[in-house]
PDB file of C-alpha atoms in Angstrom:
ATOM      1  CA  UNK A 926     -19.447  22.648  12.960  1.00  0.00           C
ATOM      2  CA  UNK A 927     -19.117  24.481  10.055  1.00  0.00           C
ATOM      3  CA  UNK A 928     -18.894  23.062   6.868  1.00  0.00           C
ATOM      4  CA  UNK A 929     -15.210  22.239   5.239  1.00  0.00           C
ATOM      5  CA  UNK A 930     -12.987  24.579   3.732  1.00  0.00           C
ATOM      6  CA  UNK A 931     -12.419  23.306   0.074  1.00  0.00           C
ATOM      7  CA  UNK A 932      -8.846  24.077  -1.475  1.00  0.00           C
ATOM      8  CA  UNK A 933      -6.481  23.591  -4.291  1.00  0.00           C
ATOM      9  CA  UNK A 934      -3.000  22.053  -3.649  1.00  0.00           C
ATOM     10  CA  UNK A 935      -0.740  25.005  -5.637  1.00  0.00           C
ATOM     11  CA  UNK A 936       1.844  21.744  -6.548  1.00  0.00           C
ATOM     12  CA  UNK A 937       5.328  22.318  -6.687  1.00  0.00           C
ATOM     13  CA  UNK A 938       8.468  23.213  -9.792  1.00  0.00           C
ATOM     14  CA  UNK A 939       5.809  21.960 -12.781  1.00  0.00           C
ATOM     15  CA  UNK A 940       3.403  19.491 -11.165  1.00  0.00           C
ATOM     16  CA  UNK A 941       0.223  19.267  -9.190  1.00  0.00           C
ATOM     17  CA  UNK A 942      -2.929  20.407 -10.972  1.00  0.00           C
ATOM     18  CA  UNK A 943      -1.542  24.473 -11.697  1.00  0.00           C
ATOM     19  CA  UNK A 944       2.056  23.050 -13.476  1.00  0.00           C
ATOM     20  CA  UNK A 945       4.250  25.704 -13.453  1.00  0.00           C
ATOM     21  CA  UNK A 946       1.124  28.591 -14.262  1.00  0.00           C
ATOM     22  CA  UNK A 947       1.090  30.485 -10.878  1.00  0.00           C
ATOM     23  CA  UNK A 948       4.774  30.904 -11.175  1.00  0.00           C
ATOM     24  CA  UNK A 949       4.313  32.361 -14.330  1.00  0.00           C
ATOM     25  CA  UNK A 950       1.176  34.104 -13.453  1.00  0.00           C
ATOM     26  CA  UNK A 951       0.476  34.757 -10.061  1.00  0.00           C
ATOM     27  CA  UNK A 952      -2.810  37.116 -10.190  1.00  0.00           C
ATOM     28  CA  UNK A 953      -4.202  35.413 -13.018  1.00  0.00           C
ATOM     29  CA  UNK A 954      -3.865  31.899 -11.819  1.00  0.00           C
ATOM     30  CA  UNK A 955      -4.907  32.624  -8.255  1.00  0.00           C
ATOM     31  CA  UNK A 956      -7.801  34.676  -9.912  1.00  0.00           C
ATOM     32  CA  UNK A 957      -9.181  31.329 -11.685  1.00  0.00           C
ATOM     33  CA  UNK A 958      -8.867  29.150  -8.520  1.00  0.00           C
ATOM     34  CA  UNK A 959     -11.245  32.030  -6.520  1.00  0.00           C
ATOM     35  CA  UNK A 960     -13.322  31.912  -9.910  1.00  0.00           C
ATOM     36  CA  UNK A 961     -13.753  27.869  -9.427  1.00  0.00           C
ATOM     37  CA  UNK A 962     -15.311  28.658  -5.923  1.00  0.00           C
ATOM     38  CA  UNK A 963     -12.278  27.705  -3.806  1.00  0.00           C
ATOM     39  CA  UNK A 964     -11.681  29.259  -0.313  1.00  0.00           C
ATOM     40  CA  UNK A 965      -7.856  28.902  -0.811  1.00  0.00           C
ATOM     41  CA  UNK A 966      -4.735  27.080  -1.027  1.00  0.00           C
ATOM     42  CA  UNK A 967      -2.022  25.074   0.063  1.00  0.00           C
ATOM     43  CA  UNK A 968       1.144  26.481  -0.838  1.00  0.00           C
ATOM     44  CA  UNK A 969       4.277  24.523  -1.889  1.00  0.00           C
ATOM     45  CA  UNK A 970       8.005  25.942  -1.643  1.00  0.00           C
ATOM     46  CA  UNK A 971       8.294  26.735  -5.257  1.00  0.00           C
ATOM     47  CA  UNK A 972       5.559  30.059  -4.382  1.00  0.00           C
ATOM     48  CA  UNK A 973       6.943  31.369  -1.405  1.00  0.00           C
ATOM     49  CA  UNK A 974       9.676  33.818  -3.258  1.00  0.00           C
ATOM     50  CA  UNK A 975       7.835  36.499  -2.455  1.00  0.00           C
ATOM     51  CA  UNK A 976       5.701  35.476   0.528  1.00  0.00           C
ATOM     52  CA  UNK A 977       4.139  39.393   0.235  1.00  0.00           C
ATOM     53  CA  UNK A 978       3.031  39.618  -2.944  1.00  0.00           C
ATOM     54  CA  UNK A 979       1.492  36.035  -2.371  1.00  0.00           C
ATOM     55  CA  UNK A 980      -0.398  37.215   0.468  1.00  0.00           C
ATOM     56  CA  UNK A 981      -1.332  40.777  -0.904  1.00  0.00           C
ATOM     57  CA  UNK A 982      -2.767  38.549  -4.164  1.00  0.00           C
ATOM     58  CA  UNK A 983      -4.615  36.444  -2.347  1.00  0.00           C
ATOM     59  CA  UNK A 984      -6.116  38.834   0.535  1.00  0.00           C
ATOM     60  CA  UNK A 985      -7.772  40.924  -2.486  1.00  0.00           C
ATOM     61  CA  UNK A 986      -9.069  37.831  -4.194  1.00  0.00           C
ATOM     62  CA  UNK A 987     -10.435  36.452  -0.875  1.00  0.00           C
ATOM     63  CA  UNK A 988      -8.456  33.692  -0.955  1.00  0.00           C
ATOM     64  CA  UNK A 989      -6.682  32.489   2.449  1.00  0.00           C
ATOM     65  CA  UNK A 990      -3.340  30.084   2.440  1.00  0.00           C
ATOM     66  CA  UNK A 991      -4.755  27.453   4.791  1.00  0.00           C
ATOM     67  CA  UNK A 992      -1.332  25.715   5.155  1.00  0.00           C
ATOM     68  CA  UNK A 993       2.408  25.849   3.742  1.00  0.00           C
ATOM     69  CA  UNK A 994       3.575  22.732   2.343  1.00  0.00           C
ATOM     70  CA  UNK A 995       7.392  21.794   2.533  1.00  0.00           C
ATOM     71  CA  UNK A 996       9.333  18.667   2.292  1.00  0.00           C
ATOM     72  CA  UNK A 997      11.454  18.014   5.485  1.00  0.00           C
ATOM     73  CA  UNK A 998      14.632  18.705   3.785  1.00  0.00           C
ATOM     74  CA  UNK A 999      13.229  22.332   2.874  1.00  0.00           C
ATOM     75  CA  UNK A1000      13.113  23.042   6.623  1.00  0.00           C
ATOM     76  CA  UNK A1001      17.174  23.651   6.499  1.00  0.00           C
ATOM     77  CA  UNK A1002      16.891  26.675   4.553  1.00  0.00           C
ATOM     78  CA  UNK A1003      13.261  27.550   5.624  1.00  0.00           C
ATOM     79  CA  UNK A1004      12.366  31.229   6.373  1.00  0.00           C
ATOM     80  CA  UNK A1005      10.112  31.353   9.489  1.00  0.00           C
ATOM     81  CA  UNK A1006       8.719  34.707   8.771  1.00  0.00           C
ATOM     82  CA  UNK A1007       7.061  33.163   5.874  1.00  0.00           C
ATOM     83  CA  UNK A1008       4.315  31.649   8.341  1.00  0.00           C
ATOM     84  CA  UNK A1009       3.544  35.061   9.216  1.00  0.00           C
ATOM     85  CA  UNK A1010       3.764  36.740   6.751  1.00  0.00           C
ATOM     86  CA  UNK A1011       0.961  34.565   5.062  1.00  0.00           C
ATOM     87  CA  UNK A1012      -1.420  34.385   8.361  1.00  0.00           C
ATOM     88  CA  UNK A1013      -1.257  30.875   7.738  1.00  0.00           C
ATOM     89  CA  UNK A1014      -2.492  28.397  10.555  1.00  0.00           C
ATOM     90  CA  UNK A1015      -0.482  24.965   9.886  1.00  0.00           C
ATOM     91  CA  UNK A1016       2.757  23.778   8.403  1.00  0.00           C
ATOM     92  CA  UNK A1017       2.177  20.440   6.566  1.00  0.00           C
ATOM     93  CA  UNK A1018       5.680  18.049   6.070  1.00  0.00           C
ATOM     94  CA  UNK A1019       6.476  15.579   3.645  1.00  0.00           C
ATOM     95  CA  UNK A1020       9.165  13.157   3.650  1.00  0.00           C
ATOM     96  CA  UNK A1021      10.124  12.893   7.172  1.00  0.00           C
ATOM     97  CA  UNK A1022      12.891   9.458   7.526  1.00  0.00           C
ATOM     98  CA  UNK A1023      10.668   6.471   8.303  1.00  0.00           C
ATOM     99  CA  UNK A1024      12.391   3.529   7.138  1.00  0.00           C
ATOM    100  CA  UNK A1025      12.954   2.329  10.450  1.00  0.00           C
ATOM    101  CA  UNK A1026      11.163   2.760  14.050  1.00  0.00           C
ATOM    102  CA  UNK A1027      14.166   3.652  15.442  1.00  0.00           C
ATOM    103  CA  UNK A1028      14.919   6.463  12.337  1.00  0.00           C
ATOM    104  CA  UNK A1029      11.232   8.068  13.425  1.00  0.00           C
ATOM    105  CA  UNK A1030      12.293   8.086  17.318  1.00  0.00           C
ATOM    106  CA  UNK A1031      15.711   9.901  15.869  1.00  0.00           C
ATOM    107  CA  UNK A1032      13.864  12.635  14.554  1.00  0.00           C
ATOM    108  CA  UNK A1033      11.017  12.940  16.993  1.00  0.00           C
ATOM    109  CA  UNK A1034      13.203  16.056  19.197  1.00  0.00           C
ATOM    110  CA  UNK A1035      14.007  17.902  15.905  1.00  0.00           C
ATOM    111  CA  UNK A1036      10.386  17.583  14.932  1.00  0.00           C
ATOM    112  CA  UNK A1037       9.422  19.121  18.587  1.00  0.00           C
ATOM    113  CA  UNK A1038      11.613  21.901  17.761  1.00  0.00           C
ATOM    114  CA  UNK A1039      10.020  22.539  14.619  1.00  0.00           C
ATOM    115  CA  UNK A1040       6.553  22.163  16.234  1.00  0.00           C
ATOM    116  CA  UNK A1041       7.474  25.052  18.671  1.00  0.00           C
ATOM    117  CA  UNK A1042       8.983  27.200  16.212  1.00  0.00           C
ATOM    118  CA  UNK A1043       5.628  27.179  14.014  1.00  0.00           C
ATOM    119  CA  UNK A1044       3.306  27.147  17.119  1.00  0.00           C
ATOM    120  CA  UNK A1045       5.564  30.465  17.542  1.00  0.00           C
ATOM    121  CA  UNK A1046       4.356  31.983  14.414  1.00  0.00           C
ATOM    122  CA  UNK A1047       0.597  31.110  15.185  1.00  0.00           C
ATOM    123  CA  UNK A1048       0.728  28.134  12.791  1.00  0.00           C
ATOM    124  CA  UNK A1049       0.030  23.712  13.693  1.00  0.00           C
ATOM    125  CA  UNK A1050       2.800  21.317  12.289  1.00  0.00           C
ATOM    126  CA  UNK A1051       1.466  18.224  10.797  1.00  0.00           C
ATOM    127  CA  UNK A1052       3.019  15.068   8.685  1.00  0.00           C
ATOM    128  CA  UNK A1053       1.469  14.347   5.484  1.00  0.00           C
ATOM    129  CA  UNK A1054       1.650  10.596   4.275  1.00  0.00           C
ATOM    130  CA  UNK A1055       2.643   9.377   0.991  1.00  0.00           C
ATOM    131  CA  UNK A1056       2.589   5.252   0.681  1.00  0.00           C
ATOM    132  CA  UNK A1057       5.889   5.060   3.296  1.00  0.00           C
ATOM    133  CA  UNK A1058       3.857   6.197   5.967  1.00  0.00           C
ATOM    134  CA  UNK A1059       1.050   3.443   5.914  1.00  0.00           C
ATOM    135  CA  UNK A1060       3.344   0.722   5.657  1.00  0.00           C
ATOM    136  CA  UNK A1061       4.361  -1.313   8.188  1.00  0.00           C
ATOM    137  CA  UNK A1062       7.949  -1.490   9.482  1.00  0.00           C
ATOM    138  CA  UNK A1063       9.823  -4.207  11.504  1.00  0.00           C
ATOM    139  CA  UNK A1064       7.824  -4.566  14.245  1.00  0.00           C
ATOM    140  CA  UNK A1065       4.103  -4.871  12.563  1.00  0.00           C
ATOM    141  CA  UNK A1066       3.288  -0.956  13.148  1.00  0.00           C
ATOM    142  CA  UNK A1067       3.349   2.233  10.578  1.00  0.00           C
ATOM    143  CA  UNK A1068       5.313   4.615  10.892  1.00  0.00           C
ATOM    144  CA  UNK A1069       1.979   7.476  11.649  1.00  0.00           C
ATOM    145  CA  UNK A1070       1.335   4.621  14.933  1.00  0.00           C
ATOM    146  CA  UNK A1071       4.659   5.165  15.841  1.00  0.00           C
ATOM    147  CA  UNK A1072       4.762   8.956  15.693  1.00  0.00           C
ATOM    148  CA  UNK A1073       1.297   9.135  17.131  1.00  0.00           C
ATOM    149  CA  UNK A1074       2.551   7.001  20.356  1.00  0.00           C
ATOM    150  CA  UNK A1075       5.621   9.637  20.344  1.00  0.00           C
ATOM    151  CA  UNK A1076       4.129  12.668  20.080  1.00  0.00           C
ATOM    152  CA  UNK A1077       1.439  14.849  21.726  1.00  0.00           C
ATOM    153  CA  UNK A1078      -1.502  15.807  19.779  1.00  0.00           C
ATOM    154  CA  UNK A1079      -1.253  19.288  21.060  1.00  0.00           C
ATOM    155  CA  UNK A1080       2.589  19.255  19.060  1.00  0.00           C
ATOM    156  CA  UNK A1081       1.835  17.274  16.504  1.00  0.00           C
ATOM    157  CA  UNK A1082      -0.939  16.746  13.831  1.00  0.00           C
ATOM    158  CA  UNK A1083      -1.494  14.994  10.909  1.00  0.00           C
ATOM    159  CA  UNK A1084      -2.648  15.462   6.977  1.00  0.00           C
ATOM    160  CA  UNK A1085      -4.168  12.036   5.364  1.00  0.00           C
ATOM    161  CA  UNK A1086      -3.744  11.967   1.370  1.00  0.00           C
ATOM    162  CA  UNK A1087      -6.216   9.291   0.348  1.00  0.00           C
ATOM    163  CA  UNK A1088      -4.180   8.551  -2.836  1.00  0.00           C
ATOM    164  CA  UNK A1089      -1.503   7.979  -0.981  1.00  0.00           C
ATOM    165  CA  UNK A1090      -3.472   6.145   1.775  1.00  0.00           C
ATOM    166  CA  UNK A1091      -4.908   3.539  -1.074  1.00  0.00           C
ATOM    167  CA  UNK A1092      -1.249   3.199  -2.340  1.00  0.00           C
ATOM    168  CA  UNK A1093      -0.017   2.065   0.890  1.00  0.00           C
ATOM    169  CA  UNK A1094      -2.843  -0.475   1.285  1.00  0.00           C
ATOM    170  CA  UNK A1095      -4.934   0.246   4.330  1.00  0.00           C
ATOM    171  CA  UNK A1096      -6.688   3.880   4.681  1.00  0.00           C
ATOM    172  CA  UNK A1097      -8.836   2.797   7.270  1.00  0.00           C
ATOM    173  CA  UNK A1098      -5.699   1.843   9.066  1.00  0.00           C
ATOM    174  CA  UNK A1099      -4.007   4.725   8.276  1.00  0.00           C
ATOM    175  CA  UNK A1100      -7.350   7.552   9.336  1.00  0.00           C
ATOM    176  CA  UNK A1101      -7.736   5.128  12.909  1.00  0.00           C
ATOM    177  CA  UNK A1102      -3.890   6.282  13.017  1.00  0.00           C
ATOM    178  CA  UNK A1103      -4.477   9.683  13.140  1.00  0.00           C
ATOM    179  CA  UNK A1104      -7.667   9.604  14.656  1.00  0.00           C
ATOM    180  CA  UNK A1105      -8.266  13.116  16.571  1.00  0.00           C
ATOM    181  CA  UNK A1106      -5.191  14.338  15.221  1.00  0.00           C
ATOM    182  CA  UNK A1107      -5.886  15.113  11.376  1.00  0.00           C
ATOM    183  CA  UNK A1108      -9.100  17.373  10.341  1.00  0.00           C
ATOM    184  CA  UNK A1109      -7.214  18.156   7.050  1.00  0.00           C
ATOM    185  CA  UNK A1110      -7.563  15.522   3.860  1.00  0.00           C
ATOM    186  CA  UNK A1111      -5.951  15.180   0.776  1.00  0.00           C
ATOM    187  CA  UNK A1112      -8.316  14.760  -1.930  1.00  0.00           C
ATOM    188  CA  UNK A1113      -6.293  13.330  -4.521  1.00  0.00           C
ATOM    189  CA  UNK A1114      -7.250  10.227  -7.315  1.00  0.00           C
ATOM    190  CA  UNK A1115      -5.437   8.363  -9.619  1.00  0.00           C
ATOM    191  CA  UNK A1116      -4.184   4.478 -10.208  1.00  0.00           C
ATOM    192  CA  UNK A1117      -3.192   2.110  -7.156  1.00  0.00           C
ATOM    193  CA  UNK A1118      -0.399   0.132  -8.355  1.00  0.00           C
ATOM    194  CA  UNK A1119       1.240   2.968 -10.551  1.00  0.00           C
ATOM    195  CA  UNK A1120       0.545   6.204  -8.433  1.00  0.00           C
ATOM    196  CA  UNK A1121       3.381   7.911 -10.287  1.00  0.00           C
ATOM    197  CA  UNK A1122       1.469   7.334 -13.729  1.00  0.00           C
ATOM    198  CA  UNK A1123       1.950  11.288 -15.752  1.00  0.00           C
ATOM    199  CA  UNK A1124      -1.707  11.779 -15.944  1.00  0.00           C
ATOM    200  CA  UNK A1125      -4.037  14.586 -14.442  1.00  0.00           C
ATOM    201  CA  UNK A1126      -7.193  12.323 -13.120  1.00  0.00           C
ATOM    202  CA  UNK A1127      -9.993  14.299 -12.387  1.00  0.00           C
ATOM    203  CA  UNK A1128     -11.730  13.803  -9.389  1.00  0.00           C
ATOM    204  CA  UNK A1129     -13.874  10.340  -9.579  1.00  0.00           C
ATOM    205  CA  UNK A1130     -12.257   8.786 -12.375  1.00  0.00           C
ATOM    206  CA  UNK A1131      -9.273   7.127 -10.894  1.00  0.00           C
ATOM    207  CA  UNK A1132      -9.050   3.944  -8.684  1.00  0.00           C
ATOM    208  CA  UNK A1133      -8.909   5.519  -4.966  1.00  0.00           C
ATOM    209  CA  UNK A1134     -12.230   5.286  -3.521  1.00  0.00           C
ATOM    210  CA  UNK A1135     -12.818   8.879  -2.215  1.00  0.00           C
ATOM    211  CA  UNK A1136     -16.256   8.584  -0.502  1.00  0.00           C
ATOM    212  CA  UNK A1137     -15.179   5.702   1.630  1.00  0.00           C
ATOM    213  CA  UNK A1138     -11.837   7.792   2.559  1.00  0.00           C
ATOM    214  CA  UNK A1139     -14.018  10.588   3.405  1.00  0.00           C
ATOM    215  CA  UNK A1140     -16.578   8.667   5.124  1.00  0.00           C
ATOM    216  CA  UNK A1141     -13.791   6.834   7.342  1.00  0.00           C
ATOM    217  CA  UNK A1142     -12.391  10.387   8.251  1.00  0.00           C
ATOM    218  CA  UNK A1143     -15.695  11.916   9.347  1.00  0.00           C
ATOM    219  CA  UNK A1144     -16.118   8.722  11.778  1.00  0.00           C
ATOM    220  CA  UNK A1145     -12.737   9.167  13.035  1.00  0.00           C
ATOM    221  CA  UNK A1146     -13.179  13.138  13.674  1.00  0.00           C
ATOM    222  CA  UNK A1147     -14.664  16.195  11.775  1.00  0.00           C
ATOM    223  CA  UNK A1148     -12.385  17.617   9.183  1.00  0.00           C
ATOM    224  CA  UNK A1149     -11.883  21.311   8.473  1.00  0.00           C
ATOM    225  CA  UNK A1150      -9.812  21.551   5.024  1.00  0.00           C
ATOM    226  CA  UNK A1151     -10.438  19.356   2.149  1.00  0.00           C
ATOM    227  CA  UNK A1152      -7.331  20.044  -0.061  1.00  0.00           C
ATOM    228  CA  UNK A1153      -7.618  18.980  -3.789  1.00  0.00           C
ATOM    229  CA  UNK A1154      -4.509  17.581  -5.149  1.00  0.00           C
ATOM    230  CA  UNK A1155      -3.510  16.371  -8.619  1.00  0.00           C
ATOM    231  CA  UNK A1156       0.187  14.567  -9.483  1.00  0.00           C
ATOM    232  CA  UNK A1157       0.122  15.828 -12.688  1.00  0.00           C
ATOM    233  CA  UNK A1158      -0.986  19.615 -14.623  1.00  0.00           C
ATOM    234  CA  UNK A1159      -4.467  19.749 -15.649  1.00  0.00           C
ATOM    235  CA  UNK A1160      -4.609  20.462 -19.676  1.00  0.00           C
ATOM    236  CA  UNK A1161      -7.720  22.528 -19.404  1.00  0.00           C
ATOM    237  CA  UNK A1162      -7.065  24.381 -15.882  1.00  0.00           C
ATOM    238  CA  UNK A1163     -10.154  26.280 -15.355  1.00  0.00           C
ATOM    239  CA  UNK A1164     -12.133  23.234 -16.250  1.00  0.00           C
ATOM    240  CA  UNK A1165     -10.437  21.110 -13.698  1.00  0.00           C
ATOM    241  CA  UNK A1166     -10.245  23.454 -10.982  1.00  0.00           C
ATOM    242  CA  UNK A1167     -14.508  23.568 -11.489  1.00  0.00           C
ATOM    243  CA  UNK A1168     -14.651  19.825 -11.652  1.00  0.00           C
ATOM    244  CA  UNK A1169     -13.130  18.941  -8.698  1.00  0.00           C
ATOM    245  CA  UNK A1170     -14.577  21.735  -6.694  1.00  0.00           C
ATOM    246  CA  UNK A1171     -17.494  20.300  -7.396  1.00  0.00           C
ATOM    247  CA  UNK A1172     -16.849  17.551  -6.852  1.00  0.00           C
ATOM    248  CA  UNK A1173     -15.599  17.510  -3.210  1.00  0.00           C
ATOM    249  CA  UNK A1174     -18.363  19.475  -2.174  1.00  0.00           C
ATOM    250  CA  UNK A1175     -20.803  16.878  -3.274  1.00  0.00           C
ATOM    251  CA  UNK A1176     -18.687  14.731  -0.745  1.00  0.00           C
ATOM    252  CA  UNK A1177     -19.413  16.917   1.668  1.00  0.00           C
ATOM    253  CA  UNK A1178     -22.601  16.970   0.747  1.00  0.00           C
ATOM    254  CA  UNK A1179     -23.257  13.551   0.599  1.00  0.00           C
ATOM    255  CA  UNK A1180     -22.335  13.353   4.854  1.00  0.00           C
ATOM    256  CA  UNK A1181     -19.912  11.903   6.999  1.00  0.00           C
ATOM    257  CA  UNK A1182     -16.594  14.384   7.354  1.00  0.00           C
ATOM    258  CA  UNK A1183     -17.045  17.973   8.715  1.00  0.00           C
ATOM    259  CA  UNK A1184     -20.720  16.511   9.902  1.00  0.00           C
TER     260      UNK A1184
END
């Protein structure tokens, strides 16, 4: 296999790693993510205003949107074109209702519908996990067992965040859950117990241990797209964006995932 694709996470209305710079300045911030040695991004919402000039930016930068990112209230208003339009392969949801195994069996026909409408316009649909995810419900099981017992792998992927995965308390739990069914990761650090803390933690120096995340992933199935994420803006951009680039590919590097 060929080795992973390594992204940036665009982050969405002011946070994330860019803040609010490629709304402000599309070419220029797109231009320092190829410049960091990126292959290309993961879009959020707060970019897709004018899905054209996004794609015309990033086709003559060499940049490719590997997935768009929404949260599953987003999908209401959601412009299906958009997947087109930016020749992108997957749509990646957040915030799907989990509280309950019965709320996740609710919502299993809409998802369905929403997995044939982007398997219409050439792209996968996957869930993304935050902490809600990986935690068990009544019953014992989390909420990614329960949708991966409802759903078919060919409708339904997944995206593991290992922040998020730490957060919730078990990642190996959470990357057997998904087994087969996610080749896309998260690469995100920062602090366990206060995940919402307003700081930009490069790569390495928070508490989430990345290399066993990424380790556990490659024995659970190869992974294609390692997306770097950050909660908060970076202060010195083009410094971050080169750190953690580096940084994931020395995970790759260092085996296991996309081996």
């Amino acid at each position: 296999m060929s080795r992973p694709r390594v992204i940036v996470q665009t982050g969405i209305y002011g946070y994330g790693i860019l803040g609010r710079r490629a709304e402000e300045d599309l070419p220029g911030t797109l231009g320092a993510i190829a410049a960091a040695g990126f292959d290309g991004l993961e879009v959020m919402s707060s970019l897709l205003a004018e899905p054209d000039r996004l794609a015309r930016t990033c086709t003559g930068l060499g940049l490719h949107v590997d997935g768009v990112h929404l949260f599953w209230h987003e999908l209401e208003t959601f412009d299906w074109s958009v997947l087109t339009t930016l020749d992108t392969p997957r749509l990646i949801l957040s915030g799907l209702p989990v509280a309950s195994e019965e709320a996740i069996a609710d919502n299993v026909p809409q998802l369905r519908e929403h997995a044939d409408r982007a398997a219409k316009a050439g792209a996968r649909l996957l869930i993304h996990n935050h902490a809600e995810e990986g935690r068990p419900v009544e019953g014992g099981r989390i909420p990614l067992e329960i949708l991966a017992d409802r759903t078919r792998p060919e409708e339904l992927g997944f995206v593991v965040d290992l922040h998020w995965a730490a957060v919730a308390g078990d990642t190996d739990r959470i990357v057997r859950a998904t087994a087969g069914r996610c080749d896309y990761l998260h690469i995100k650090d920062g602090l366990v117990d206060d995940p919402e803390a307003p700081h930009s933690f490069d790569l390495g120096t928070g508490e989430v241990d990345l290399a066993h995340g990424w380790a556990a992933a490659g024995a659970a199935g190869a992974v294609a797209v390692a997306a770097v994420e950050r909660s908060m803006p970076a202060e010195d951009l083009d410094a971050a964006l080169r750190h953690d680039a580096a940084y994931t590919r020395g995970l790759i590097a260092a085996g296991g995932a996309g081996r």
